[in-house]
Every structure is written in structure tokens, then in C-alpha cells.
XYZ file of C-alpha atoms in Angstrom:
723
model
C -20.276 1.778 16.557
C -16.906 3.146 14.798
C -16.128 7.565 14.099
C -13.735 8.831 11.908
C -11.052 11.476 12.464
C -11.985 14.482 13.095
C -14.552 13.805 15.897
C -11.476 11.493 17.183
C -9.694 14.853 17.041
C -12.481 16.681 18.648
C -12.983 13.696 21.692
C -9.701 13.904 21.850
C -8.643 17.725 21.555
C -5.797 16.415 19.227
C -4.843 17.570 15.521
C -7.019 14.981 13.416
C -3.150 14.590 11.625
C -1.867 13.288 15.105
C -5.346 11.057 15.159
C -4.281 9.809 11.872
C -0.463 8.680 12.757
C -1.323 7.140 16.481
C -3.607 4.688 13.627
C -1.374 4.471 11.944
C 0.991 3.062 14.651
C -1.434 0.613 16.905
C -1.948 3.477 19.478
C -6.510 3.331 19.277
C -7.000 0.061 19.987
C -9.737 -1.298 17.694
C -8.724 1.558 14.288
C -9.116 0.298 11.172
C -8.730 1.587 7.497
C -12.047 1.353 6.060
C -11.079 2.283 1.092
C -8.012 4.163 3.316
C -10.574 5.510 5.593
C -9.279 5.501 9.379
C -12.453 4.201 11.569
C -12.435 4.835 14.728
C -14.127 3.044 17.737
C -16.547 5.655 20.171
C -14.938 3.791 22.741
C -11.495 4.611 22.501
C -9.793 5.577 25.136
C -6.493 8.928 23.912
C -3.454 6.665 24.317
C -1.170 8.614 26.376
C 1.118 10.900 24.068
C 4.783 9.158 23.703
C 5.746 11.727 21.710
C 9.691 14.032 21.930
C 9.759 16.926 18.957
C 12.147 19.060 17.961
C 11.988 21.875 16.200
C 13.436 21.915 11.990
C 15.746 25.051 11.582
C 15.413 25.917 8.242
C 11.626 25.764 8.282
C 11.616 28.896 5.673
C 14.124 27.329 3.129
C 11.153 26.461 1.021
C 9.455 29.434 0.102
C 10.463 31.742 -2.679
C 9.384 35.054 -1.678
C 10.744 38.083 -3.591
C 8.780 40.552 -3.572
C 7.657 43.262 -0.268
C 4.123 42.915 -0.376
C 1.465 39.993 -1.521
C -1.853 39.512 -2.533
C -3.959 37.063 -1.487
C -3.080 34.510 -4.444
C 0.521 35.068 -3.130
C -0.184 34.301 0.289
C -2.323 31.100 -1.081
C 1.034 30.214 -2.651
C 2.968 30.896 0.284
C 0.708 28.966 2.392
C -0.965 26.120 -0.002
C -4.421 27.684 1.205
C -6.959 27.235 -1.855
C -8.580 31.211 -2.012
C -11.658 30.181 -0.692
C -10.303 29.737 2.865
C -7.766 32.474 3.203
C -10.815 34.737 2.761
C -12.273 32.680 5.881
C -9.494 33.604 7.965
C -8.971 37.521 5.962
C -12.643 38.061 6.964
C -12.018 35.839 10.613
C -9.649 37.373 11.225
C -6.819 35.199 12.151
C -4.420 36.402 9.324
C -5.057 40.345 9.062
C -3.505 42.342 5.603
C -0.520 44.427 7.060
C 0.054 46.485 3.323
C -3.234 48.064 2.067
C -6.454 46.756 1.301
C -5.901 42.443 0.753
C -2.233 42.837 0.983
C 0.805 41.348 3.202
C 3.897 42.559 3.829
C 6.484 39.660 2.915
C 7.876 40.111 6.666
C 4.049 39.855 8.062
C 3.506 36.005 6.345
C 7.248 34.408 7.652
C 6.331 35.660 11.179
C 3.036 34.013 10.120
C 4.701 30.770 8.943
C 6.336 30.222 11.775
C 3.823 30.771 14.192
C 1.907 27.891 11.586
C 4.455 25.446 12.437
C 5.264 26.439 16.582
C 3.490 23.559 18.291
C 2.136 26.876 20.906
C 0.045 27.857 17.882
C -3.105 27.667 18.799
C -4.889 29.882 16.725
C -4.562 28.161 13.332
C -3.335 24.584 14.648
C -6.026 22.404 13.875
C -6.381 23.915 9.992
C -3.012 22.953 9.093
C -1.805 22.583 5.354
C -0.416 19.201 5.030
C 2.244 20.932 2.576
C 3.178 22.945 5.241
C 4.511 20.101 6.696
C 8.142 20.068 8.374
C 11.021 17.776 9.646
C 12.479 14.874 9.256
C 10.788 10.732 9.319
C 11.614 7.570 8.432
C 10.435 5.687 5.489
C 11.238 2.589 7.264
C 9.104 0.740 4.675
C 11.184 1.597 1.070
C 13.478 -1.080 1.649
C 14.150 -4.074 3.603
C 17.022 -4.599 4.791
C 17.348 -3.981 8.645
C 21.172 -3.311 8.437
C 20.473 -0.052 6.213
C 16.734 0.605 8.128
C 18.100 0.611 12.011
C 21.118 3.209 9.693
C 19.039 5.725 8.629
C 16.869 5.237 12.579
C 20.213 6.203 13.857
C 21.595 9.279 11.604
C 17.796 10.642 13.230
C 18.898 10.729 15.795
C 21.823 11.673 16.132
C 19.882 15.400 14.935
C 24.260 16.402 13.939
C 23.201 16.876 9.378
C 22.108 20.589 9.744
C 21.743 21.913 6.373
C 22.470 20.578 2.263
C 26.084 20.256 2.197
C 26.469 17.745 4.671
C 24.247 15.669 3.785
C 25.896 16.106 0.617
C 28.849 14.496 2.540
C 26.845 11.511 4.060
C 25.690 10.411 0.927
C 28.242 10.792 -1.349
C 30.356 8.600 2.084
C 28.407 6.307 1.937
C 28.121 5.977 -1.733
C 31.631 4.943 -1.700
C 30.814 2.638 0.560
C 28.963 0.725 -1.937
C 31.450 1.373 -4.605
C 33.476 -0.989 -2.289
C 31.970 -3.170 -0.837
C 30.430 -3.718 -4.932
C 33.633 -4.034 -5.917
C 35.727 -6.329 -3.080
C 37.703 -3.984 -2.218
C 38.438 -3.310 1.719
C 38.658 -0.378 3.280
C 39.124 1.131 6.715
C 35.465 2.817 8.516
C 37.476 6.347 9.035
C 38.057 9.009 6.122
C 36.909 6.500 4.082
C 35.770 9.125 1.449
C 38.947 10.921 1.848
C 41.172 8.683 1.363
C 39.352 8.700 -2.501
C 38.754 11.735 -2.993
C 42.569 11.978 -1.918
C 43.263 8.846 -4.474
C 45.920 10.188 -7.160
C 43.590 7.795 -10.162
C 39.771 8.930 -10.881
C 37.240 6.982 -13.018
C 33.914 7.051 -13.937
C 33.823 6.494 -10.337
C 35.365 9.623 -8.949
C 33.248 11.997 -11.874
C 30.453 11.039 -10.200
C 30.815 10.948 -6.426
C 32.672 14.557 -7.691
C 29.168 15.634 -9.410
C 27.322 14.556 -6.469
C 29.049 16.042 -3.655
C 29.028 19.575 -5.875
C 30.684 23.364 -5.068
C 30.275 20.950 -1.525
C 33.599 21.611 0.393
C 35.138 18.151 2.299
C 38.017 19.245 4.073
C 39.305 17.726 8.238
C 36.136 20.325 9.742
C 33.535 18.309 8.357
C 34.756 15.108 8.529
C 35.196 15.751 12.605
C 31.575 17.589 12.790
C 29.977 14.479 10.781
C 32.267 12.076 12.183
C 30.177 10.550 14.136
C 27.087 9.901 10.695
C 30.390 9.793 8.171
C 31.893 5.742 10.161
C 28.422 4.451 10.305
C 28.615 1.685 7.957
C 25.993 1.322 5.088
C 25.212 -2.514 3.628
C 25.227 -3.207 0.193
C 22.139 -4.643 -1.594
C 22.372 -5.500 -5.292
C 19.076 -3.597 -6.896
C 18.173 -1.519 -3.457
C 18.308 1.710 -3.463
C 19.693 2.367 0.186
C 20.989 6.036 -0.250
C 17.609 7.221 -1.728
C 17.018 5.937 1.586
C 19.348 7.961 2.636
C 18.230 11.178 1.278
C 14.616 10.787 0.966
C 14.241 10.498 5.139
C 17.161 12.834 5.424
C 15.317 15.608 3.697
C 13.365 17.426 4.919
C 9.339 16.767 4.136
C 8.461 20.095 3.976
C 10.553 20.331 0.079
C 9.185 17.024 -1.091
C 6.216 17.781 -0.684
C 6.507 21.116 -2.148
C 7.633 18.989 -4.961
C 4.978 16.579 -4.731
C 7.489 14.029 -4.769
C 5.584 10.278 -2.444
C 9.003 7.651 -2.563
C 7.947 3.961 -3.587
C 8.929 1.587 -2.000
C 9.964 -1.785 -3.327
C 7.244 -3.383 -2.628
C 5.407 -0.789 -4.806
C 8.422 -0.943 -7.370
C 8.458 -5.030 -7.721
C 4.841 -5.257 -8.041
C 4.372 -2.834 -11.165
C 7.138 -4.766 -12.308
C 5.683 -8.137 -12.356
C 2.351 -6.637 -13.850
C 5.422 -6.332 -17.128
C 6.812 -9.130 -17.258
C 3.304 -10.740 -16.990
C 2.504 -8.250 -20.200
C 5.551 -8.602 -22.161
C 7.433 -11.122 -23.125
C 9.712 -9.612 -24.739
C 10.270 -7.087 -22.045
C 13.885 -6.693 -21.941
C 15.002 -6.451 -25.820
C 12.750 -2.601 -25.099
C 13.628 1.343 -24.980
C 12.287 1.524 -20.813
C 11.805 5.598 -19.725
C 11.363 7.290 -15.863
C 10.337 10.784 -16.810
C 9.925 11.013 -12.476
C 13.729 9.152 -11.693
C 13.837 9.876 -8.394
C 16.642 7.935 -6.999
C 16.681 5.608 -9.238
C 14.740 2.969 -7.625
C 12.443 1.962 -10.300
C 15.273 2.142 -12.810
C 17.259 -0.587 -10.370
C 14.893 -2.574 -9.873
C 14.126 -3.532 -13.445
C 18.193 -3.867 -14.565
C 17.224 -6.819 -11.373
C 14.954 -8.076 -13.235
C 17.317 -9.152 -15.979
C 17.029 -5.280 -17.675
C 19.948 -4.470 -20.301
C 21.387 -1.044 -19.116
C 21.039 -0.515 -22.274
C 17.400 -0.304 -22.943
C 17.343 1.800 -19.200
C 16.489 6.066 -19.706
C 15.859 8.445 -16.751
C 14.711 12.458 -15.637
C 13.912 14.200 -13.410
C 14.006 17.113 -11.918
C 15.940 17.237 -8.696
C 19.251 17.295 -9.319
C 20.643 15.637 -6.385
C 18.137 12.665 -6.867
C 19.675 12.032 -10.656
C 22.916 12.148 -9.102
C 22.198 9.616 -7.112
C 19.952 7.850 -9.264
C 23.937 6.838 -12.605
C 25.715 6.290 -8.815
C 23.545 3.636 -8.477
C 23.789 2.281 -11.611
C 26.809 2.560 -12.270
C 26.657 0.120 -8.360
C 24.863 -2.123 -10.717
C 26.672 -1.998 -13.614
C 30.318 -1.311 -13.440
C 31.109 -1.222 -17.129
C 28.820 2.252 -17.769
C 30.748 5.423 -18.631
C 30.206 8.739 -16.767
C 28.631 10.079 -19.922
C 27.089 7.224 -21.389
C 24.844 7.534 -17.362
C 25.036 11.364 -17.483
C 23.053 11.267 -21.781
C 21.074 8.023 -19.469
C 20.317 9.582 -16.713
C 19.185 13.030 -17.188
C 18.311 16.150 -14.879
C 15.448 18.583 -16.286
C 11.706 19.771 -16.064
C 9.747 17.103 -18.257
C 7.193 19.564 -18.595
C 8.683 21.164 -20.987
C 11.900 19.752 -22.147
C 12.887 15.303 -22.545
C 14.422 13.121 -24.504
C 13.467 13.500 -27.642
C 14.097 9.318 -29.284
C 10.042 7.617 -28.016
C 10.017 4.643 -25.912
C 8.698 1.499 -25.959
C 7.588 1.268 -22.237
C 7.923 4.702 -19.730
C 7.295 3.496 -15.043
C 6.729 5.689 -12.975
C 5.333 7.906 -9.726
C 4.904 10.464 -11.132
C 4.529 13.799 -8.475
C 1.005 14.407 -6.765
C 0.019 17.952 -5.932
C 3.518 19.684 -7.081
C 3.509 23.649 -6.693
C 4.108 25.692 -9.541
C 5.176 28.762 -10.389
C 3.264 31.477 -12.456
C 5.522 31.048 -14.823
C 5.111 27.096 -14.870
C 1.425 27.185 -14.424
C 0.900 29.205 -18.310
C 3.605 27.769 -19.821
C 1.465 24.018 -18.748
C -2.082 25.343 -20.328
C -0.835 26.645 -22.883
C 1.046 22.998 -24.015
C -1.436 20.133 -21.721
C -4.884 19.604 -22.021
C -4.703 18.447 -19.291
C -3.828 21.618 -17.257
C -7.881 22.768 -16.559
C -9.825 24.124 -13.833
C -8.315 26.744 -10.842
C -5.827 24.724 -10.400
C -3.140 22.333 -11.931
C -2.753 18.362 -11.410
C 0.930 17.935 -11.556
C 0.043 13.594 -12.402
C -2.203 14.331 -14.371
C -0.272 16.121 -16.558
C 2.800 13.507 -15.658
C 0.416 11.038 -17.343
C -0.732 13.367 -20.970
C 3.067 13.666 -20.619
C 3.707 10.297 -20.889
C 1.357 8.798 -23.680
C 3.008 11.680 -25.525
C 6.580 9.775 -25.280
C 5.613 6.617 -26.593
C 6.247 4.292 -29.004
C 2.913 3.522 -31.042
C 1.810 -0.012 -28.929
C 4.506 1.006 -26.425
C 2.454 0.647 -22.432
C 3.026 3.466 -19.642
C 2.491 2.112 -16.611
C 2.736 4.812 -13.216
C 2.097 4.391 -9.844
C -1.254 6.581 -9.082
C -3.672 7.819 -6.445
C -7.081 5.737 -6.851
C -9.081 8.943 -7.277
C -7.807 9.586 -10.916
C -10.627 6.958 -11.841
C -13.367 8.477 -11.020
C -12.982 11.934 -8.824
C -14.353 15.011 -10.845
C -10.995 17.199 -10.864
C -9.772 14.414 -12.873
C -12.694 14.412 -16.016
C -10.277 16.271 -18.885
C -7.161 13.239 -18.114
C -9.667 9.878 -17.381
C -11.732 11.643 -21.220
C -7.934 11.217 -22.683
C -7.434 7.879 -22.123
C -10.678 6.393 -22.789
C -10.741 7.955 -26.195
C -6.860 6.868 -27.223
C -5.873 3.876 -25.056
C -6.540 0.638 -23.960
C -6.166 -1.130 -19.764
C -3.771 -4.078 -19.592
C -3.555 -4.013 -15.851
C -4.591 -1.791 -12.675
C -3.792 -3.076 -9.545
C -5.446 -1.989 -5.685
C -2.767 -0.989 -3.890
C -5.027 1.140 -0.945
C -2.244 3.365 1.176
C 1.369 2.102 0.453
C 2.775 5.246 0.964
C 4.444 6.625 4.254
C 2.335 8.882 6.420
C -0.248 10.188 3.080
C -4.007 8.456 3.398
C -4.662 8.512 -0.125
C -5.342 4.943 -1.434
C -3.702 4.479 -5.045
C -3.841 1.919 -7.896
C -1.088 0.791 -10.738
C -2.284 2.042 -14.327
C -0.731 0.044 -17.267
C -2.779 1.091 -20.768
C -0.952 1.860 -24.234
C -2.308 4.266 -27.114
C -3.985 1.765 -29.415
C -7.011 1.360 -31.216
C -9.169 -0.843 -29.358
C -9.959 1.250 -26.871
C -10.675 -1.178 -24.253
C -10.917 -2.845 -21.197
C -11.935 -6.137 -22.437
C -8.424 -8.024 -21.126
C -7.311 -5.877 -18.143
C -5.968 -7.576 -15.774
C -7.376 -6.421 -12.441
C -5.206 -6.797 -8.535
C -7.196 -6.283 -5.650
C -5.675 -7.825 -2.786
C -5.589 -11.624 -2.968
C -7.870 -11.554 -5.698
C -7.216 -11.023 -9.814
C -9.258 -11.520 -12.529
C -9.387 -11.025 -16.152
C -11.918 -8.519 -17.322
C -13.037 -10.064 -20.579
C -16.595 -7.856 -21.998
C -15.981 -4.714 -23.191
C -17.102 -2.199 -20.898
C -18.834 1.588 -21.364
C -17.857 5.565 -19.719
C -20.101 7.331 -20.528
C -20.072 9.225 -17.616
C -16.331 9.559 -17.062
C -15.289 7.219 -14.249
C -13.727 3.817 -14.411
C -15.029 1.411 -13.011
C -11.770 -1.574 -12.805
C -12.286 -2.359 -9.938
C -15.576 -4.796 -10.200
C -15.632 -8.255 -11.761
C -18.270 -9.110 -15.896
C -21.206 -10.039 -13.205
C -19.722 -6.973 -10.590
C -20.409 -4.993 -13.151
C -23.941 -6.069 -15.185
C -25.710 -5.738 -11.772
C -24.009 -1.863 -11.710
C -24.682 -1.971 -15.451
C -28.842 -2.659 -14.101
C -29.233 -0.386 -11.294
C -26.650 1.797 -13.558
C -29.456 2.393 -16.685
C -33.294 1.891 -15.374
C -35.851 2.899 -17.512
C -37.869 5.199 -16.149
C -34.987 7.691 -13.704
C -34.940 10.144 -11.365
C -31.223 12.055 -9.903
C -30.693 14.408 -7.826
C -28.317 16.501 -9.877
C -29.691 19.713 -10.963
C -33.233 18.828 -8.898
C -31.500 19.308 -4.935
C -29.784 22.243 -2.808
C -26.610 20.563 -1.390
C -25.005 21.722 1.637
C -21.740 20.929 4.813
C -21.899 21.073 7.277
C -21.149 24.365 10.050
C -17.253 24.625 9.798
C -17.068 26.606 12.943
C -12.692 26.761 12.433
C -12.419 25.786 15.518
C -14.760 23.172 17.453
C -12.862 23.493 21.012
C -13.731 27.055 20.885
C -17.376 27.137 18.987
C -18.044 23.699 20.695
C -19.709 22.329 23.726
C -20.407 19.274 25.883
C -22.948 20.973 28.529
C -26.476 23.413 27.070
C -25.855 27.185 28.297
C -28.171 30.213 27.270
C -28.626 30.968 23.508
C -27.022 27.371 23.095
C -28.265 24.272 21.043
C -27.755 20.697 20.205
C -25.419 21.195 16.819
C -24.813 16.634 15.143
C -22.435 15.212 13.717
C -21.676 12.767 11.515
C -21.303 9.826 14.352
C -25.222 10.715 15.339
C -26.651 9.995 12.104
C -28.298 6.280 11.707
C -30.628 4.672 8.245
C -33.321 6.977 9.287
C -32.187 8.147 12.805
C -30.652 10.467 14.749
C -28.871 9.191 18.271
C -29.209 11.835 21.158
C -25.789 14.670 20.519
C -24.007 15.983 23.852
C -22.478 18.920 21.643
C -24.030 21.864 21.753
C -23.326 25.444 20.004
C -24.554 29.365 19.408
C -25.766 29.654 15.846
C -23.737 32.497 15.099
C -23.262 32.078 11.511
C -20.567 35.093 11.376
C -18.547 34.336 13.422
C -17.753 30.206 11.175
C -15.393 28.947 8.767
C -17.849 27.797 7.033
C -22.046 27.988 6.804
C -23.932 27.223 4.906
C -27.395 30.098 4.267
C -29.611 29.391 7.830
C -32.114 27.751 5.441
C -30.330 25.111 4.636
C -30.215 24.149 8.511
C -34.444 25.956 9.384
C -35.299 24.269 6.498
C -39.122 22.012 7.237
C -37.733 18.688 5.869
C -34.501 17.631 4.899
C -31.241 14.469 4.937
C -28.545 14.345 7.009
C -26.289 12.375 5.327
C -22.560 10.947 6.842
C -19.887 12.693 4.868
C -18.030 9.436 6.281
C -19.641 5.411 5.956
C -19.090 2.058 4.213
C -21.990 2.703 3.616
C -24.195 5.073 2.195
C -26.627 7.284 5.605
C -29.507 9.597 5.739
C -31.216 10.116 7.894
C -34.941 12.170 7.789
C -34.928 16.048 10.286
C -38.766 17.937 10.258
C -37.021 19.398 13.983
C -34.712 22.081 12.170
C -31.647 20.595 14.092
C -27.710 21.746 12.428
C -25.023 20.385 12.184
C -21.400 20.334 11.181
C -19.694 19.670 8.546
C -19.566 15.585 8.993
C -23.136 15.360 8.787
C -23.792 16.507 5.568
C -27.343 17.379 3.887
C -29.370 17.401 0.798
C -32.744 18.773 -0.356
C -34.703 16.829 -2.530
C -36.064 18.612 -5.089
C -37.912 16.310 -7.690
C -41.103 17.445 -9.046
C -43.011 14.109 -8.277
C -41.072 12.780 -5.832
C -41.372 12.433 -2.737
C -38.326 13.281 0.343
C -39.330 9.678 2.695
C -39.118 8.110 -0.529
C -36.115 9.302 -1.764
C -34.313 8.624 2.076
C -35.617 5.586 1.315
C -33.282 4.751 -2.267
C -30.661 6.775 -0.945
C -30.032 3.599 2.686
C -31.505 1.088 0.194
C -28.882 -1.947 -0.614
C -29.274 -0.999 -4.473
C -27.488 2.856 -3.675
C -25.047 1.617 -1.530
C -23.741 -0.966 -4.251
C -24.246 1.640 -7.018
C -21.454 4.039 -5.079
C -18.889 1.175 -3.190
C -18.771 -0.019 -7.319
C -19.116 2.674 -8.963
C -16.144 4.988 -7.022
C -14.395 2.939 -4.786
C -14.895 5.340 -2.185
C -15.752 5.812 1.704
C -16.011 9.556 1.176
C -19.273 10.248 0.215
C -19.079 13.167 -1.995
C -22.065 15.287 -3.303
C -20.888 14.677 -6.987
C -21.687 10.536 -6.308
C -25.137 11.291 -4.879
C -25.764 13.088 -7.651
C -25.577 9.794 -9.454
C -27.373 7.631 -8.367
C -30.805 6.390 -11.092
C -34.015 7.069 -8.197
C -36.443 5.040 -9.751
C -39.049 7.190 -10.452
C -42.263 4.780 -9.804
C -46.876 5.927 -8.949
C -47.116 7.375 -5.572
C -49.110 5.089 -4.552
C -46.461 3.140 -4.781
C -44.272 5.914 -3.012
C -46.873 5.877 -0.505
C -46.116 2.546 -0.062
C -42.734 3.077 0.556
C -43.187 5.754 2.912
C -45.252 4.027 5.576
C -42.063 1.444 5.830
C -39.921 4.621 6.010
C -42.531 5.131 9.691
C -42.073 1.880 11.042
C -38.354 1.845 10.791
C -38.026 5.835 12.506
C -40.878 4.954 14.583
C -40.320 1.264 15.920
C -38.686 0.106 18.606
C -37.855 -3.432 17.524
C -37.776 -5.619 14.507
C -35.708 -3.454 12.736
C -33.186 -4.770 10.824
C -36.351 -7.683 9.999
C -38.059 -3.863 8.377
C -35.333 -2.493 6.402
C -34.954 -6.172 5.386
C -38.347 -6.355 3.871
C -38.267 -3.107 2.437
C -34.978 -3.305 0.397
C -36.365 -5.991 -1.400
C -38.930 -3.868 -1.691
C -37.160 -0.977 -3.709
C -34.357 -4.267 -5.819
C -37.638 -5.187 -7.417
C -38.475 -1.263 -8.235
C -33.970 -1.731 -9.771
C -34.892 -5.077 -11.343
C -32.442 -7.093 -10.566
C -32.554 -10.706 -10.459
C -32.350 -13.524 -7.598
C -28.962 -13.378 -9.011
C -28.238 -10.050 -8.928
C -29.184 -9.618 -5.705
C -27.263 -12.095 -4.056
C -24.716 -9.685 -5.351
C -25.475 -7.239 -4.091
C -25.884 -8.440 0.105
C -22.741 -10.274 -0.681
C -20.206 -7.416 -1.377
C -22.152 -5.639 1.479
C -21.539 -8.568 3.324
C -20.334 -7.772 6.894
C -20.591 -3.788 5.912
C -22.390 -1.712 9.270
C -25.047 -0.424 7.383
C -25.398 2.218 11.149
C -29.625 0.842 11.237
C -31.769 3.074 13.835
C -30.703 2.649 18.127
C -33.178 2.658 20.545
């Protein structure tokens, strides 16, 4: 049996992020990743903590607080939290308005941020937001070359690069080394940068190096301080973004995440270019732009594959990234002038100002989850159809912008979160794509970004009048297929990962003639969010304490004995549903994270934590245990898996499961089998199979389709009731 990261966090008494890191490092025995989520054996032991931490001295550099007092909205921006979370923290006394009603002083919030990032802080440690992470990280999978991987690891261990000025000097030094190596020029390990800058003549590469250094002075004092870093060697590998590797690994993570920058490994860059070559026979003749080029790894990859530099363009909002991108391209194409580079690879905010010309192909990895100033947010809401809702998602805007930058029948090929295909928050951009584009290719990548639990895709689309998915090549792992049939996306979700036969099976389930849905016909609620499980949850029964369930306690049709207890004081919790939901006469409990939908029946008014959520069906004419059987069926599991491709069971997914409307006598027959499973202590698999076959008939599935469903679910943990 497996537990979630949240459950392991409570079990080991460490943060969820730390559990994820331990899983990524292979230090939790038996842990496995399924659909982008870590599952941990219930019997796993907490590894010995071998970490050595050091705090970054410039932890507040990324904040932009100019006013003396801050509103709740300002605080949400600074702390990267939602308004609901901020209100909960105020209610619980975790943050205190010290400058008046709902107002905070700058000094108070700055102090709070420092405490929030401190290892000594316990008050909010479990609630830290990922955007507030700081420090430097070795992105080892960014490049292939072991020598350059070791170089950056050594630089991180040295820890002598303390600020941006020193980082630029080190980058300039390595750029000069790469220049000499690419031109077969011998050079001394000592003072290579000073020697280069002191030369009597100035060629185009000097211009690029001086652009990178800007107003920073390279003198004997700075050289002496950085001596151990500057005497290290970087290796020139044609087409490798080794300078970008140094930059992203030595740049503060907080600044990077605030900008929404997730840098793309060579492996992903190469796969995207491979998809383009498969789709375009004359790619070398096409103009190609990366409007979020970063340090230029996509541009380098394209040039390495034979694309002429005269067809390459790029833009980025980060000046240092652009300077490095120009240097990278110059190292690959020494015939290009600095002036030409500056006209082709430009600095700027792509949302608002970019190239006037159109391009045959747009490529790249747009920013994910970047922050917007109030001014930019207002501009975006005026300019973009996708700038809707409470928060704006940067990659939605970038897709919309990139489509406007294409020539007729051009191709957009972006690396994107898989969530863009199905999550409700991205409905607007999906509708825009469906209504204006055809799908050329999609590759399902899984989790490909260091330290980020976010399944990703490469999506290739083209604006045209056909607006079809037919002909789209799908790559998922080692398997690939071509979608040959037209598909309807009336509900706005894009199930591109399934073959034609799998899609026919999904359509059979989706299109039953007489169906009811839980949307508008049920009460949903999250389990309790305490804000601090260590404080509120006990493993011993105490006076006024009662059992509380976690997701790991929920089995199909059963609940395992919980060893967790809580005193029910909803006013003190960070978040709690109305009491009548927890105390309902009948309710269904379900795992939030699982390979398949897992629902259990409760008539004992048991409490649950937020890894165990609640639904109370209220469909006229349908009994709750009948609905339970449908939700626990293989048909529902297949529907969720193929339609949403997610291990998280969201309310919006459950609301879309079709529930066959049948007479009471058929419901009673189903419920009789449900009760047998709930009350039985043996032959559960046989009883479950018998019930599942009955439900397959209700959906009108053919023998072939039943086999497709069984094959798709083979090997998955069904979480059948324990005894």
C-alpha cells in the first residue's frame, strides 16, 4: 500500500517539499512516481537527514516593496499566497496587521519574510509557498557534458560568488575561454579575462563581452577575490549552453521562480526539434523565433541541426540571458556581427512589444507562473483574451501571443505544463486553440524539470481553417501513434494521449443516452486543513478527541482503522467545511491522490483531513450507494484516467463522470452487491468483478471495449477493501 507525500510529511515530521526531494534522490525505498505524483510505501522509514544548509544573504532582493504600508493584496503578492490563505493567517494570528485595519508595515512584512525562510521558524514551515524558495541549485540535467556539470558543482561548493556583479565577471571569463577554444587559440589559465579586455583591438566578441559586463569593473581586486572560480576551466561543446548552465545554477532560485523561468534541458530541446523535423520537410528554409529564448538553448539546438543563423530570432525580458544568448550564437557562427546579433536577439517584454515581422515557426518554453505588477496585469487584461479570472497564467498569455506572431499556416511548438490540456483554469486558451488551430504533434514528457512536480508536454499546433486533430502524432513514453479520426472537444478538454480505439471507448462511456451528473447535484467539501497537523493531530486517544481519517485510510467500499485523533475545533483550523458536511447522515469519502477513483461510504459522521475529501450526492431518484458503485467502477476509473490523465481527483473531474439513470429495482440489485462487499470478509475480488461487470452493461460497452478498459487499468492499485 502507498501513501501520499502529504501523509509521508506528517509521518516523518518533515515538509512535503523535503519528502519530494528525498523521493527524487532515491532515498525513500520503494517510492514511485505515477502521473507526476510520488507514492510512498506505508512501511517506508524516514531516511537519515544528510543535508547541510546555508542561508543566502540576499533573500529579500526579489521583493519590490516601495510603499510604507501594505494592503492584504500587497502582502499576497510579496508572500506569493492567495487572498484566502492570507485571510486565514490573519484569523489564526499567524500574521498580524500592525499598521491599522487590514494594513501592514513594510518593516513587519520584511521581518516576517526572513522568519518564513528561516530554518528556525516552525509557525508556518509546513505552509511555505514554493515561489518563496531561495538559494542556488545544480541543474545537472540541463547539459550532458560531465566536465561542465562538475565545474558548476565545484563553483557551488566554493560559494565565493556572492552577487550579480561577481557572477557576470565569472560568466564573462568562461565566455572568453569558450571563444579561445572555439577558435583554437591558446590561452593562460590565469587572468584570461583581464588579458582579453586589455587587448588593443576590439572585435565583435569584445562588444558582446562588454555588453555582458555592463558597468561592472573588472580589476585586480575582483580578480583576486574570484581567483578560485576564474581559474577553473569550462569545456566548449558545440551546441551546448554551458554558459546558461552556469547562470541558472548560480542565480538565486527565488528570482528565477518569481519570473516563472524553468530552464529546458538539452534532452527536451532536442525532442522538440525532432518533432519539428518530422513535421516540416524544409525546416531549414523557415524563419524561427523563440520569444522567451532565455540563454538561447533552443537557438543553439536549431543551429546545431543545420538551421542557418539568418533564419533565427529570439527575445527575452532578462538582459543577462539575452547577452549570453548572443554570445552562444556568436560562438557557433563566428561570421555574424555583433550588430546583426543585437537585431536578431532582443531584450524586451514579449507580451507588449516584439518583432514586427511574422515567423514560420515559434518555439520555446514560455514562463510558468510568473508574477505581474499591477500595471502589467491591467495591460494584459486589455490585450489578451486569456487574461481572465482572479490570476493570470503567463504561459496561457504566451501561447496566445505566439499564435499572433505566426505566418499563415505557421507552427507553434512550446514546452508547456500538461495541465493546459484539461484543467479548468486554462479553459480560455484551450477554446482559443480548438477554435483556430489544428494539432500537429504532442509529446508527453512527464516530470522533466529539476525539483518541479509538474508533468509537461511538447505541443505543436498550427492556425488554419481545418481545426482538426486528425494527423496529430502522439508520443507517450516509448509508444507513439497517429490520431486518424476527427474528435470533438465540446467540453473543452483535450484528451490527446489516447489512441483512436481508446477514444471510441471513452466516447461510449461519455455518450450514454440517459445519464445524470454530480455537477449541481451534490455537496462537495475538502477535508479539514489544520494549518499544522503536528499541533492538532495526536496518535493517542485523549479526552474530547475523535478519530480523523486521511486519504490512506480510504479503500474502495471500506475504511481502515485510523490511528489519528483530533479535537474538533473548526474555528481554530486554517480551513474547515460546514460542520453539517462532516456530520452528514450519509456521505462518500474519497482519496484526493490515487491511480484510480477510490470512494468509501460513511454513515458514522467521521472527520477527515484534506487528503480525504467529501461528496454527498443529491441526484433525484438515485440512491447514494448506487452512485458509490458507479464512482468506484472500472468504467469511471477509465473515464477519469483517459479524459484527464491526472492522479489528482479534482471535483471538476468527478462532476463530469456520467452516472446511468436506471430504475429502482436495478439500483437495488447493484446496492445489494455493494453491501455484500462492504460487509464481506472474503472473496472481495470476486464480488467486485461481478459488480463491475454489471456496471459495464449499464454503459453499453462491447466485449472489445471492456478488454481495452481492463488492459488500461491492469497493474493499477484498485485499493480494494481491507479486512
